[in-house]
Coordinates of C-alpha atoms and ligand atoms in Angstrom, one line a residue:
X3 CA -19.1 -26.1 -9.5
X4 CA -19.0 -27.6 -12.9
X5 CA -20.4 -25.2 -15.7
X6 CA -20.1 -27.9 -18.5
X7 CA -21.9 -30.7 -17.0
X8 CA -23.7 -31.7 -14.1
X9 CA -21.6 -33.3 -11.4
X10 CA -24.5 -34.5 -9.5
X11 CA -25.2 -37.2 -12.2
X12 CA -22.1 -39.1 -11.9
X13 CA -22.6 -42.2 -10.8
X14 CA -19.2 -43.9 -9.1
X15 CA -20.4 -47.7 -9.4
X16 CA -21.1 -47.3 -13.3
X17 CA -18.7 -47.7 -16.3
X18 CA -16.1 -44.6 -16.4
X19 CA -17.0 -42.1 -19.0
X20 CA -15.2 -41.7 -22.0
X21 CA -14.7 -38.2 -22.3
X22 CA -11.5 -37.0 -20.3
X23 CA -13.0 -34.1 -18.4
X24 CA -16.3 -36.4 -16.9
X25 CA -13.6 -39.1 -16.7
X26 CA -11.4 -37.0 -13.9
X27 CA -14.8 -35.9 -12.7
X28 CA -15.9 -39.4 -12.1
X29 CA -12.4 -40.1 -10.2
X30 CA -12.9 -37.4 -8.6
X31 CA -16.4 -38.6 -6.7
X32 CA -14.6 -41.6 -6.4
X33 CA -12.0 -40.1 -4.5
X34 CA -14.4 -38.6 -2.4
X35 CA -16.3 -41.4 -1.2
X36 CA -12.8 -43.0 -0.3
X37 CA -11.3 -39.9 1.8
X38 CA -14.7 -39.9 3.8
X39 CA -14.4 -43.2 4.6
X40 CA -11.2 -43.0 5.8
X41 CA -11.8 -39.8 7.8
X42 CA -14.5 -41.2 9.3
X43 CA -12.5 -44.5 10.4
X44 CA -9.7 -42.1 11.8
X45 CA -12.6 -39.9 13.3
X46 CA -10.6 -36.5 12.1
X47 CA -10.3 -35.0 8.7
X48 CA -7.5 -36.3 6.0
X49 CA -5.1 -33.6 5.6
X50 CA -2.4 -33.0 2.9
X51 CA 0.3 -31.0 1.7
X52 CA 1.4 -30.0 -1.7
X53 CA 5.0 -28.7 -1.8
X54 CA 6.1 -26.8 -5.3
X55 CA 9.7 -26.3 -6.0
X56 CA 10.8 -24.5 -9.2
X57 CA 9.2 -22.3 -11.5
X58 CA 5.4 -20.0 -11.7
X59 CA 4.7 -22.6 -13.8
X60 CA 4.8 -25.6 -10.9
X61 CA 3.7 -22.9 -8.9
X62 CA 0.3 -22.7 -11.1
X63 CA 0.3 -26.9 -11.0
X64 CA 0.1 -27.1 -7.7
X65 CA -2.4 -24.9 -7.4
X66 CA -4.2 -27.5 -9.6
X67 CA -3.6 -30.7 -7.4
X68 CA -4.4 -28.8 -4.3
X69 CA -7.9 -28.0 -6.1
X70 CA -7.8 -32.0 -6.9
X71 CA -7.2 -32.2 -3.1
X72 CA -9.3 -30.5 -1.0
X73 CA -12.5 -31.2 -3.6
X74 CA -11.4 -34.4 -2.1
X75 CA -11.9 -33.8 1.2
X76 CA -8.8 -32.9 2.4
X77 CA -7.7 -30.7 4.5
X78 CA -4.9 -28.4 3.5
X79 CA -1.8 -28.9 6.3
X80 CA 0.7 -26.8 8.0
X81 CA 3.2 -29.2 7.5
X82 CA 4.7 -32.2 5.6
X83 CA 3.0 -34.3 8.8
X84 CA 0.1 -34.6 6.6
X85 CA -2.5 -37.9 5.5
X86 CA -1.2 -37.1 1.3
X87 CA 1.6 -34.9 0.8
X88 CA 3.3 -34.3 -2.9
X89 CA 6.2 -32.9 -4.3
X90 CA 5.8 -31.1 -7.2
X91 CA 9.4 -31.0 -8.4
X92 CA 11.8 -28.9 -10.7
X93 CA 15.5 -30.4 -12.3
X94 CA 16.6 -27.1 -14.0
X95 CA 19.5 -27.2 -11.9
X96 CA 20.9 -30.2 -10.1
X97 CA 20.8 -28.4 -6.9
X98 CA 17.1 -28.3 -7.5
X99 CA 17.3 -32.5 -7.6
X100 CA 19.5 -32.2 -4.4
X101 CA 17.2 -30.7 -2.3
X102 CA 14.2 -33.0 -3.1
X103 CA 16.1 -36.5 -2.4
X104 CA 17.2 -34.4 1.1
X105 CA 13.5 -33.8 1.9
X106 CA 12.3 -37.5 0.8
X107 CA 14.7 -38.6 3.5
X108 CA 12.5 -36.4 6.2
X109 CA 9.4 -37.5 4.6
X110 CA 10.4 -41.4 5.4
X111 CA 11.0 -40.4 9.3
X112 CA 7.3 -39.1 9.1
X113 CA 5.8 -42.0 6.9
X114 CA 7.5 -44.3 9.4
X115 CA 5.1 -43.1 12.4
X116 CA 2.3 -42.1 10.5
X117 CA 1.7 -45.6 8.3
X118 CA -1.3 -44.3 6.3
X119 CA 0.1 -41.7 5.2
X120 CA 1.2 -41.5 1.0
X121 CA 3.7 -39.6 -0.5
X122 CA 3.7 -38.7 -4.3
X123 CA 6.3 -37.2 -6.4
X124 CA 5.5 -35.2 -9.8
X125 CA 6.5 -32.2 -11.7
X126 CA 9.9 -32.0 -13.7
X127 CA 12.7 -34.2 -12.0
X128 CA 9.6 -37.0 -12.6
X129 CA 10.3 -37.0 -16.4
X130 CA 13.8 -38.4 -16.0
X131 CA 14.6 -42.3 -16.5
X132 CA 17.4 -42.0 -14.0
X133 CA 14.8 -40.0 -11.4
X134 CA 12.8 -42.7 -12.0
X135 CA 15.2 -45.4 -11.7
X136 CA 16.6 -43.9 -8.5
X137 CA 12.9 -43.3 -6.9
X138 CA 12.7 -47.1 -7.2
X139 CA 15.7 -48.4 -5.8
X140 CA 16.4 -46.0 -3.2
X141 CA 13.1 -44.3 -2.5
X142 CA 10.6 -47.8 -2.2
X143 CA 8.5 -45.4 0.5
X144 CA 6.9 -43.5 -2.4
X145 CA 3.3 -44.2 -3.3
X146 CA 3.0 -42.4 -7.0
X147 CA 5.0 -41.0 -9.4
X148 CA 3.4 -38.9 -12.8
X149 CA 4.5 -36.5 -14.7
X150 CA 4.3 -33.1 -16.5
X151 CA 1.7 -34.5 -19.4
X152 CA -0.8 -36.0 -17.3
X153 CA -1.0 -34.0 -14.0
X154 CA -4.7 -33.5 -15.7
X155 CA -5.5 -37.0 -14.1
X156 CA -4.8 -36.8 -10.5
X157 CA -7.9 -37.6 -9.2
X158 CA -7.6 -41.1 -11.0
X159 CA -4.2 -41.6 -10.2
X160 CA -5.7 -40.9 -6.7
X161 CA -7.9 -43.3 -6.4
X162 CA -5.6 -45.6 -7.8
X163 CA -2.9 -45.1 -5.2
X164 CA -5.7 -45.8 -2.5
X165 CA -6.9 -49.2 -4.3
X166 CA -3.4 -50.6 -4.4
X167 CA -0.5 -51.4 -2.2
X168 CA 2.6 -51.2 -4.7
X169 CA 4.3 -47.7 -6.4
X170 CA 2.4 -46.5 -9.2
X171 CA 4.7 -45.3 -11.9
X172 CA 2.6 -43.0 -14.4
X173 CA 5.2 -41.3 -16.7
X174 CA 4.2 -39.9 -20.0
X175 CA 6.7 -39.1 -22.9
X176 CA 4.6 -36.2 -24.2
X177 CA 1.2 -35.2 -25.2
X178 CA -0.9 -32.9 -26.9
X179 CA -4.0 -32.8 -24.7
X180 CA -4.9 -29.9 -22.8
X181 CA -7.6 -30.9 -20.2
X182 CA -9.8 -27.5 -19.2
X183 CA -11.5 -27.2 -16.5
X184 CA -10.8 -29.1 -13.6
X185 CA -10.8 -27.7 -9.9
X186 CA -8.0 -24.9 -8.9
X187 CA -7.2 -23.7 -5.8
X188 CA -5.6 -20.3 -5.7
X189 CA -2.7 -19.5 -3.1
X190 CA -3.8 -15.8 -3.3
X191 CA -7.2 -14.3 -3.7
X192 CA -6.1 -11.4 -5.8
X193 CA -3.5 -12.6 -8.0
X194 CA -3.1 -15.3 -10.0
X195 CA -0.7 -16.9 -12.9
X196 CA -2.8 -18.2 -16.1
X197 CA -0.7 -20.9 -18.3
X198 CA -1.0 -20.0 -21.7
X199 CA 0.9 -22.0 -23.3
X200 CA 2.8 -25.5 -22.3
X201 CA 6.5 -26.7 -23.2
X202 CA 9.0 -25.3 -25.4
X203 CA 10.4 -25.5 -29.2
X204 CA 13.7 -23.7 -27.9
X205 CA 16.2 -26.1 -27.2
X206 CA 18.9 -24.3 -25.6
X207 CA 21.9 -26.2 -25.3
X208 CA 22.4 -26.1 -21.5
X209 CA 18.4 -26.6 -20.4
X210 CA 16.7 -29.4 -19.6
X211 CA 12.4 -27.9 -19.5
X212 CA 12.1 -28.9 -23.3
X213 CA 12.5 -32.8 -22.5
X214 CA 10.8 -32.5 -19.6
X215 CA 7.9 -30.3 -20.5
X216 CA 7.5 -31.5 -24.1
X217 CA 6.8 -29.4 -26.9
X218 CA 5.0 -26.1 -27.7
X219 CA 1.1 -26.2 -27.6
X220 CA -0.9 -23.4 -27.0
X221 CA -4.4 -22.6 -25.3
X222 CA -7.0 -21.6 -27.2
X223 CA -7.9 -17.7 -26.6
X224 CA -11.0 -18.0 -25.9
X225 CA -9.9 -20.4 -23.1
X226 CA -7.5 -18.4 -21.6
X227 CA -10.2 -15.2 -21.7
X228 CA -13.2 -17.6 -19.6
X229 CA -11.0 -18.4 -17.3
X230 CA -9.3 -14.7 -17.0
X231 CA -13.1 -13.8 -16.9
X232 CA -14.1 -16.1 -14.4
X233 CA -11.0 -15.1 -12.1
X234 CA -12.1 -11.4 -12.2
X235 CA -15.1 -12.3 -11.3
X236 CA -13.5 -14.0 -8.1
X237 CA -11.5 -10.9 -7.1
X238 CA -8.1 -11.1 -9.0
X239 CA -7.2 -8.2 -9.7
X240 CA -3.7 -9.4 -11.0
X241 CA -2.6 -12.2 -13.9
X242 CA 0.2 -13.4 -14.7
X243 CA 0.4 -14.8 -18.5
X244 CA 3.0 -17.9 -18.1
X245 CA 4.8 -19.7 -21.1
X246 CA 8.7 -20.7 -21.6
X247 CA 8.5 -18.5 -24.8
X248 CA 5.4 -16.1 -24.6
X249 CA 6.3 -14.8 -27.9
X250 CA 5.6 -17.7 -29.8
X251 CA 1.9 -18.2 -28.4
X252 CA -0.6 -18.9 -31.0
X253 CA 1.6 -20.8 -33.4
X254 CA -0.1 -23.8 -34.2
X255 CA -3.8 -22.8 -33.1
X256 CA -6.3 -23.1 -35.6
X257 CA -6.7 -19.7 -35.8
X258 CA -3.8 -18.7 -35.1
X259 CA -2.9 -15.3 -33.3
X260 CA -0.2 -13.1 -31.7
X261 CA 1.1 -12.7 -28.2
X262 CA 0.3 -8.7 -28.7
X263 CA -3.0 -9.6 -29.8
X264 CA -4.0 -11.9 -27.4
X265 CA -2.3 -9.3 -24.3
X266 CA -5.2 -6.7 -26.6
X267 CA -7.9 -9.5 -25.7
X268 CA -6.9 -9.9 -22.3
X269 CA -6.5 -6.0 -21.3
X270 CA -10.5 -5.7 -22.6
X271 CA -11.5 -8.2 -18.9
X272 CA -13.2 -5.8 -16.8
X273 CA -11.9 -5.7 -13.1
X274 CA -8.3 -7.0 -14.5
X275 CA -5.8 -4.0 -13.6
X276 CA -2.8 -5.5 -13.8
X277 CA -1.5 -7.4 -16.5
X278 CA 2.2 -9.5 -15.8
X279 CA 4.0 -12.2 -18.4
X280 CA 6.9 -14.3 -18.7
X281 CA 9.3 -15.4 -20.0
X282 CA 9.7 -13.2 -23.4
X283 CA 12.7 -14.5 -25.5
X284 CA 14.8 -12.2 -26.8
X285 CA 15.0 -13.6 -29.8
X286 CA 11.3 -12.7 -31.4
X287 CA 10.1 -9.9 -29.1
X288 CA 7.9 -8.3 -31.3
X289 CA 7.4 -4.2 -32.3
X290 CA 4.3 -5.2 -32.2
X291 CA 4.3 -6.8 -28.4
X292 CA 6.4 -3.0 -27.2
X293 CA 3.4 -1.2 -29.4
X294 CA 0.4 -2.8 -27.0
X295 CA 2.7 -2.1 -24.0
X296 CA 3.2 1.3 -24.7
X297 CA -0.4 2.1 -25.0
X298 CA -1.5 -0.3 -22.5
X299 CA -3.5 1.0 -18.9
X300 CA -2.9 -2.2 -17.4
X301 CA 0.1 -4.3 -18.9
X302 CA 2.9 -3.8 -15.8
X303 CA 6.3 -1.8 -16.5
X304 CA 8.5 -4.8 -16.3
X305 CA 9.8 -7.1 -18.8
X306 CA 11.9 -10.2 -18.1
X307 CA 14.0 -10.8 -20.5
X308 CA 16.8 -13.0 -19.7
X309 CA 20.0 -12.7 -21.7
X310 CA 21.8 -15.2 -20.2
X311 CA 25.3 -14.6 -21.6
X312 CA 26.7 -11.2 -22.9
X313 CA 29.7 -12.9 -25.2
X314 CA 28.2 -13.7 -29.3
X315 CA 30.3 -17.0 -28.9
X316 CA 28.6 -18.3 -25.7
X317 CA 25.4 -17.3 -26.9
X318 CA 25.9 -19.3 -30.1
X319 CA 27.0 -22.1 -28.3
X320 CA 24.1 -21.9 -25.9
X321 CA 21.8 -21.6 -29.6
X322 CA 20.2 -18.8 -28.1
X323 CA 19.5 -17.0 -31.2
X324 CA 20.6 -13.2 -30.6
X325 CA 24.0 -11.2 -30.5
X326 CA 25.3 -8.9 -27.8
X327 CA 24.3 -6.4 -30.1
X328 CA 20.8 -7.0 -30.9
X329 CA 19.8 -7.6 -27.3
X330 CA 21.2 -4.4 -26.3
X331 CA 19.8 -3.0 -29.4
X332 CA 15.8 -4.5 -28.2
X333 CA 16.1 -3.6 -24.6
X334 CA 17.5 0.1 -25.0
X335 CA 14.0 0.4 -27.7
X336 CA 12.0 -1.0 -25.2
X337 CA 13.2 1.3 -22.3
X338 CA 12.9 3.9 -24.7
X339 CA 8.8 3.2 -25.5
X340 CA 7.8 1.9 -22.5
X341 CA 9.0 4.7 -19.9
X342 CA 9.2 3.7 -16.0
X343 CA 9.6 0.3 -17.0
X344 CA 11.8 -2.3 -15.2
X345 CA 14.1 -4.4 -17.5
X346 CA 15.3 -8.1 -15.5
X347 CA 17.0 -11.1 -17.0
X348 CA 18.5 -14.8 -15.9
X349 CA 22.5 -14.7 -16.4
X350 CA 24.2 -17.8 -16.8
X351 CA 27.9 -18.5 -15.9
X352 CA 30.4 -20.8 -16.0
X353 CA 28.6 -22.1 -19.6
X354 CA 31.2 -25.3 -21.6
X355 CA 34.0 -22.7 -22.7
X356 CA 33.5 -19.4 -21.2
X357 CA 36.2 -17.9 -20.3
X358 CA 36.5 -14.7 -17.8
X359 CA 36.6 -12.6 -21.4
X360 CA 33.2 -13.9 -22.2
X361 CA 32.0 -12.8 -18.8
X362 CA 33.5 -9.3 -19.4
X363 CA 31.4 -8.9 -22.3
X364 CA 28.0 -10.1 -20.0
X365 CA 28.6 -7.6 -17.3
X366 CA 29.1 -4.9 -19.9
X367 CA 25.8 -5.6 -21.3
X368 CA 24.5 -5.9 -17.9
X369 CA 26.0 -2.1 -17.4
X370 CA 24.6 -0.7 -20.7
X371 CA 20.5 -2.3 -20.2
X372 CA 20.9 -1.3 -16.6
X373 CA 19.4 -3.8 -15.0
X374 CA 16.7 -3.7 -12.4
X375 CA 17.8 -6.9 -11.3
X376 CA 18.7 -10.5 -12.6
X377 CA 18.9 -13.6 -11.6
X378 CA 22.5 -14.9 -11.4
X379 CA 23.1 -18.7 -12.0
X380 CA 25.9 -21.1 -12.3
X381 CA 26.1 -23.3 -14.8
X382 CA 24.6 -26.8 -13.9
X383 CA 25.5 -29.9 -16.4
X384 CA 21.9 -31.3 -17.5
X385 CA 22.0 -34.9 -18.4
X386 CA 20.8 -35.6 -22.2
X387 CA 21.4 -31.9 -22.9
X388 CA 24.4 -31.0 -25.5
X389 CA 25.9 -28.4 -23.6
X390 CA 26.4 -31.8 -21.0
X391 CA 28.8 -33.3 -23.5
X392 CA 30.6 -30.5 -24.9
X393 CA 34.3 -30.0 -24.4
X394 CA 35.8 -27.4 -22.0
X395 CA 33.8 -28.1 -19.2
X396 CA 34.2 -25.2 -16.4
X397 CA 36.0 -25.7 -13.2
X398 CA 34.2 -24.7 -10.3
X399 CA 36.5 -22.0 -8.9
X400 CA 36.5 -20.4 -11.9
X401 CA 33.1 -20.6 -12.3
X402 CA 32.7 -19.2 -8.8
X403 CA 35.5 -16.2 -9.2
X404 CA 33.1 -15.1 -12.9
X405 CA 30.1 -15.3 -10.6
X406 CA 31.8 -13.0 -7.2
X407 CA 32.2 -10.5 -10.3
X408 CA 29.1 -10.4 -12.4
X409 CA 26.7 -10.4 -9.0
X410 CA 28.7 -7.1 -7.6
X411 CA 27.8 -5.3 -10.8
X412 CA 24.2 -6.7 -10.4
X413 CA 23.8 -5.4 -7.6
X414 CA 25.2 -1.6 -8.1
X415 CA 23.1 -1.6 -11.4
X416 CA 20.4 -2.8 -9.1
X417 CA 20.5 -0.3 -6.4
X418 CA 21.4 2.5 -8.3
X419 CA 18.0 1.7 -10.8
X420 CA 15.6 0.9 -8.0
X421 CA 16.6 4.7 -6.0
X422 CA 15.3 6.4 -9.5
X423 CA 11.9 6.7 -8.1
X424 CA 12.7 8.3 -4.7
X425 CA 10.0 10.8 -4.1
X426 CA 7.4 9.4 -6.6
X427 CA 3.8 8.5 -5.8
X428 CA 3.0 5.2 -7.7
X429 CA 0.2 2.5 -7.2
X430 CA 1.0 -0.2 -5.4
X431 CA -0.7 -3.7 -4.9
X432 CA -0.9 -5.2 -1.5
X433 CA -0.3 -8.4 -1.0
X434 CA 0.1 -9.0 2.6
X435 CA 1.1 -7.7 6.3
X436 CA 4.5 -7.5 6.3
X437 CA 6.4 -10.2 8.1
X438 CA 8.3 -8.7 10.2
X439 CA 6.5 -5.7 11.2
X440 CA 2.8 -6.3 11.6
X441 CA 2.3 -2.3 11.7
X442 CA 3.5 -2.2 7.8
X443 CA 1.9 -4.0 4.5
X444 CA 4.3 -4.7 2.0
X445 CA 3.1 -3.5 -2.1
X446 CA 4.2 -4.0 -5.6
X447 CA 4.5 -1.6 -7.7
X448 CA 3.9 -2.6 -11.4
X449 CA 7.5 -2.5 -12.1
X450 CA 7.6 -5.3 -9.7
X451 CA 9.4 -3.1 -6.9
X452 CA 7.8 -3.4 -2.9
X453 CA 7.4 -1.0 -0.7
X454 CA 6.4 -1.2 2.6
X455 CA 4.0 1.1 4.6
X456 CA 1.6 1.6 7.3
X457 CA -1.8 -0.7 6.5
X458 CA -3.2 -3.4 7.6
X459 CA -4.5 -6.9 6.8
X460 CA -7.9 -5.9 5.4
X461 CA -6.4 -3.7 2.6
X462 CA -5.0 -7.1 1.4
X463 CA -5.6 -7.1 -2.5
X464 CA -6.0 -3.4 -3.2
X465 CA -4.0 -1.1 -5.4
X466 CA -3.2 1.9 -3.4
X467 CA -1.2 5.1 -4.0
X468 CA 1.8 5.3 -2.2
X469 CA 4.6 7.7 -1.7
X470 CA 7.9 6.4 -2.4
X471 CA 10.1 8.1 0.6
X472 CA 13.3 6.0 1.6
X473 CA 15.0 3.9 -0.9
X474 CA 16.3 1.1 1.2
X475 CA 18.6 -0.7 -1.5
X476 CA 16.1 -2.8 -3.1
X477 CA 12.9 -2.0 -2.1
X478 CA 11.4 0.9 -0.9
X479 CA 9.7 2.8 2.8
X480 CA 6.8 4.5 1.7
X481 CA 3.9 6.2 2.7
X482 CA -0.2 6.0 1.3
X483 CA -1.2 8.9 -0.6
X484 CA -5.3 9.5 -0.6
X485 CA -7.0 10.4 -3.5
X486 CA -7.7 14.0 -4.4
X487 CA -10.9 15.2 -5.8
Ligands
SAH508 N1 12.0 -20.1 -20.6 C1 12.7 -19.2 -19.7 C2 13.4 -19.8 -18.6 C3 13.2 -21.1 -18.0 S1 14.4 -21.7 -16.9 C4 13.7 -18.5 -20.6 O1 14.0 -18.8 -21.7 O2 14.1 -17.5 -20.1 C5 14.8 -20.3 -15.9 C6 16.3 -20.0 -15.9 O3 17.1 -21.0 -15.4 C7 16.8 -19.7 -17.3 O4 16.6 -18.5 -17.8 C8 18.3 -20.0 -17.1 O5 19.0 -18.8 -16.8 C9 18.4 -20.9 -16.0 N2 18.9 -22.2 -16.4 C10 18.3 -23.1 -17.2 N3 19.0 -24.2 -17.4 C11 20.1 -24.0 -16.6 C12 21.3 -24.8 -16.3 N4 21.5 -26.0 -16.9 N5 22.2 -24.3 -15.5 C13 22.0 -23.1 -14.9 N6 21.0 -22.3 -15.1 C14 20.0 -22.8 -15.9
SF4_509 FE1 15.0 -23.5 -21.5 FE2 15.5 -22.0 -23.5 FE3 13.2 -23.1 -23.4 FE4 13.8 -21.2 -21.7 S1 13.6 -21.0 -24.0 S2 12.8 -23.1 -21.2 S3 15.9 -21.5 -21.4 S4 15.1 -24.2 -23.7
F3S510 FE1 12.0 -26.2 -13.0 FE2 10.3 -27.4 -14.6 FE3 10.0 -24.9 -14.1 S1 12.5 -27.8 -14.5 S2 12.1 -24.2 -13.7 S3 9.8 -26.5 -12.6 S4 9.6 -25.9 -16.0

């Protein structure tokens, strides 16, 4: 239901409205009228399937279109054998790329049998020319194509791809809209990641998300506080606050105000418990930001902060905007302040230049912060970034030999960090049965640690004290602890 105007008024055979919220509204009816008709000419449903690859922030797109989708009328699918299904797509690494041409491959083997069926491609890898360029020449089988900047229209682009015959190619360069309010379809009732900002200023030399996402804009607080409002009301008990920098939210609002201040805002949601964000940069992680931790009830012990080389000259060279020093420096404070909390990062190797001296000085900062885990990532060459054309260009084996080394420490700083809480009794979110034992549920503690235990399916989205018995490398066998008194 629409709380700003009234959907029931929207007439599909008169002129589309001007204003871009009752305009995707409009689509939207339209889009409706057209999957019934088809569903009732098939004389089954229309079913679809949106498939996200990448980050929490395709992740909280998707959830978008499948609210565009099954407002629709469609029916969610099991499968990629579906009547619309979309890709939703990441180009971080090329590997990322890879993968989706390998899928679109499958995808034509379905489309062959299943004529009717449409296939759309959006997200990150759509914001490249040469994706683009490619899509068309090699992929003709693909209904739509968008982008990043206008995902907000689906429901037109919709329609449109059910009006016409040829590929619709809808690419935007960059924008500053941000459309509220449109339908959202959650992949778990008690959780749930809230953008608060789009695109990034940062510019690192070696990553792609600032020409594919565009630049900084963020959403106004009171925005992000209805909708935080709105999801408690719903049952999430969990939020995750999602921006490629969170510590440069605000900048440029009207009135503008700080990350801490707007985590402040946030904690004040009644039936919120647990507060998540990400990504911090290292670079302007505020006193201020470990401050409102510190004292927080419901801001979770963990903080991702990714380093992603330990060497001053890689880091320079990746403009990253920190030292060795001063990261070690911020992450021993905030281990210090914020006690039980989990400290993760994204490592980089095999960066233009690095040599196996520059990856001694990474694993030593990844002995002295301790870890409680990290992401571990060769270095893939970006296209139109400068790390792409810089000189010294690592070979793979050596890349590979740096990477063998840096993931063994990982994982000892890992498993020696996550046994520290043998014995405890912490709260733990449930978030499902666990897969491969239907007797256990599998929780998170709010250092982002599971732990499995004895439950069942209808404790699914409670926080529950648990007993933290067997350390099993990573994660944890556990047992519930009922409340005394
Ligand atoms: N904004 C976030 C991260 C976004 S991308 C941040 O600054 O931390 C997630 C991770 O992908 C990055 O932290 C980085 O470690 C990795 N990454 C980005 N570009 C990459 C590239 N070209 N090759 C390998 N890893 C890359
Ligand atoms: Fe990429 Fe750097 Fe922006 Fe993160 S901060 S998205 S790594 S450019
Ligand atoms: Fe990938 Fe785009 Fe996220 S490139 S990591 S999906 S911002």
């Amino acid at each position: 239901m629409n709380q700003l105007f009234d959907e029931t008024k929207i007439d599909v055979n008169g002129p589309v409205p001007e204003k871009e919220l009752e305009r995707q509204y409009y689509y939207l009816a339209k889009a409706r009228a057209i999957v019934q008709k088809q569903s009732e000419a098939l004389g089954r449903p229309l079913t679809c399937m949106v498939v996200t690859f990448g980050c929490q922030m395709n992740a909280r797109d998707s959830e978008k279109l499948l609210g565009i989708l099954k407002s629709a009328g469609f029916e969610e699918a099991e499968s990629e054998d579906a009547d619309f299904v979309i890709y939703n797509t990441c180009t971080v690494r090329d590997n990322a790329n890879q993968h989706v041409y390998g899928r679109l491959g499958v995808l034509n083997g379905i489309k062959k049998k299943r004529p009717s069926m449409k296939i759309a491609l959006c997200g990150c890898m759509t914001q490249e020319e040469t994706v683009i360029e490619k899509i068309r020449k090699s992929y003709r089988f693909v209904d739509l194509i968008f982008g990043t900047h206008n995902i907000f229209k689906f429901a037109e682009l919709l329609v449109r791809t059910y009006e016409s015959d040829g590929m619709i190619i809808d690419i935007w360069k960059d924008t500053d809209k941000i459309v509220e309010d449109l339908p959202v379809e959650r992949k778990y009732p008690f959780k749930s990641g809230i953008n608060i900002m789009f695109g990034c200023n940062n510019f690192c030399t070696y990553c792609i998300v600032p020409y594919v996402r565009g630049r900084e804009r963020s959403r106004a607080p009171k925005d992000i506080l209805r909708e935080i409002e709105r999801l408690a009301e719903d049952g999430v008990k969990e939020i995750m606050l999602l921006g490629q920098n969170v510590n440069s939210y605000g900048i440029g609002l009207d009135d503008p105000i700080s990350f801490a201040q707007l985590l402040t805002e946030v904690e004040k949601v009644n039936g919120i418990d647990r507060i998540r964000f990400m990504t911090p940069h290292p670079k302007d992680l505020s006193d201020e930001l470990i401050d409102v931790m510190a004292a927080s009830k419901k801001i979770c012990r963990h903080v991702h902060l990714p380093v992603q080389s330990g060497s001053n000259r890689i880091l320079k060279a990746m403009n990253r905007h920190y030292t060795k020093e001063s990261y070690i420096e911020l992450a021993l404070k905030i281990r210090e302040r914020v006690p039980d909390v989990a400290i993760t990062s994204d490592i980089i190797v095999g960066f233009p230049g690095e040599t196996a001296s520059d990856v001694d000085d990474t694993i030593d900062v990844v002995r002295k912060v301790q870890y409680d885990n990290a992401f571990t990532f060769i270095y893939s060459k970006r296209t139109g970034t400068p790390a792409a054309s810089m000189p010294n260009q690592v070979s793979d084996e050596e890349a590979h030999a740096n990477f063998d080394r840096l993931l063994a420490v990982v994982q000892e700083t890992a498993r020696s960090r996550v046994k520290l809480l043998q014995g405890r009794v912490m709260p733990a979110l449930i978030e499902g049965v666990n897969e491969r034992d239907p007797k256990l549920v599998t929780g998170r503690l709010s250092n982002n640690t599971l732990v499995h235990f004895p439950g069942d399916a209808s404790e699914v989205g409670q926080i529950m004290d648990v007993s933290l018995d067997q350390c099993e490398g990573f994660y944890y066998l556990g047992n519930r602890v009922e409340h005394r008194g």
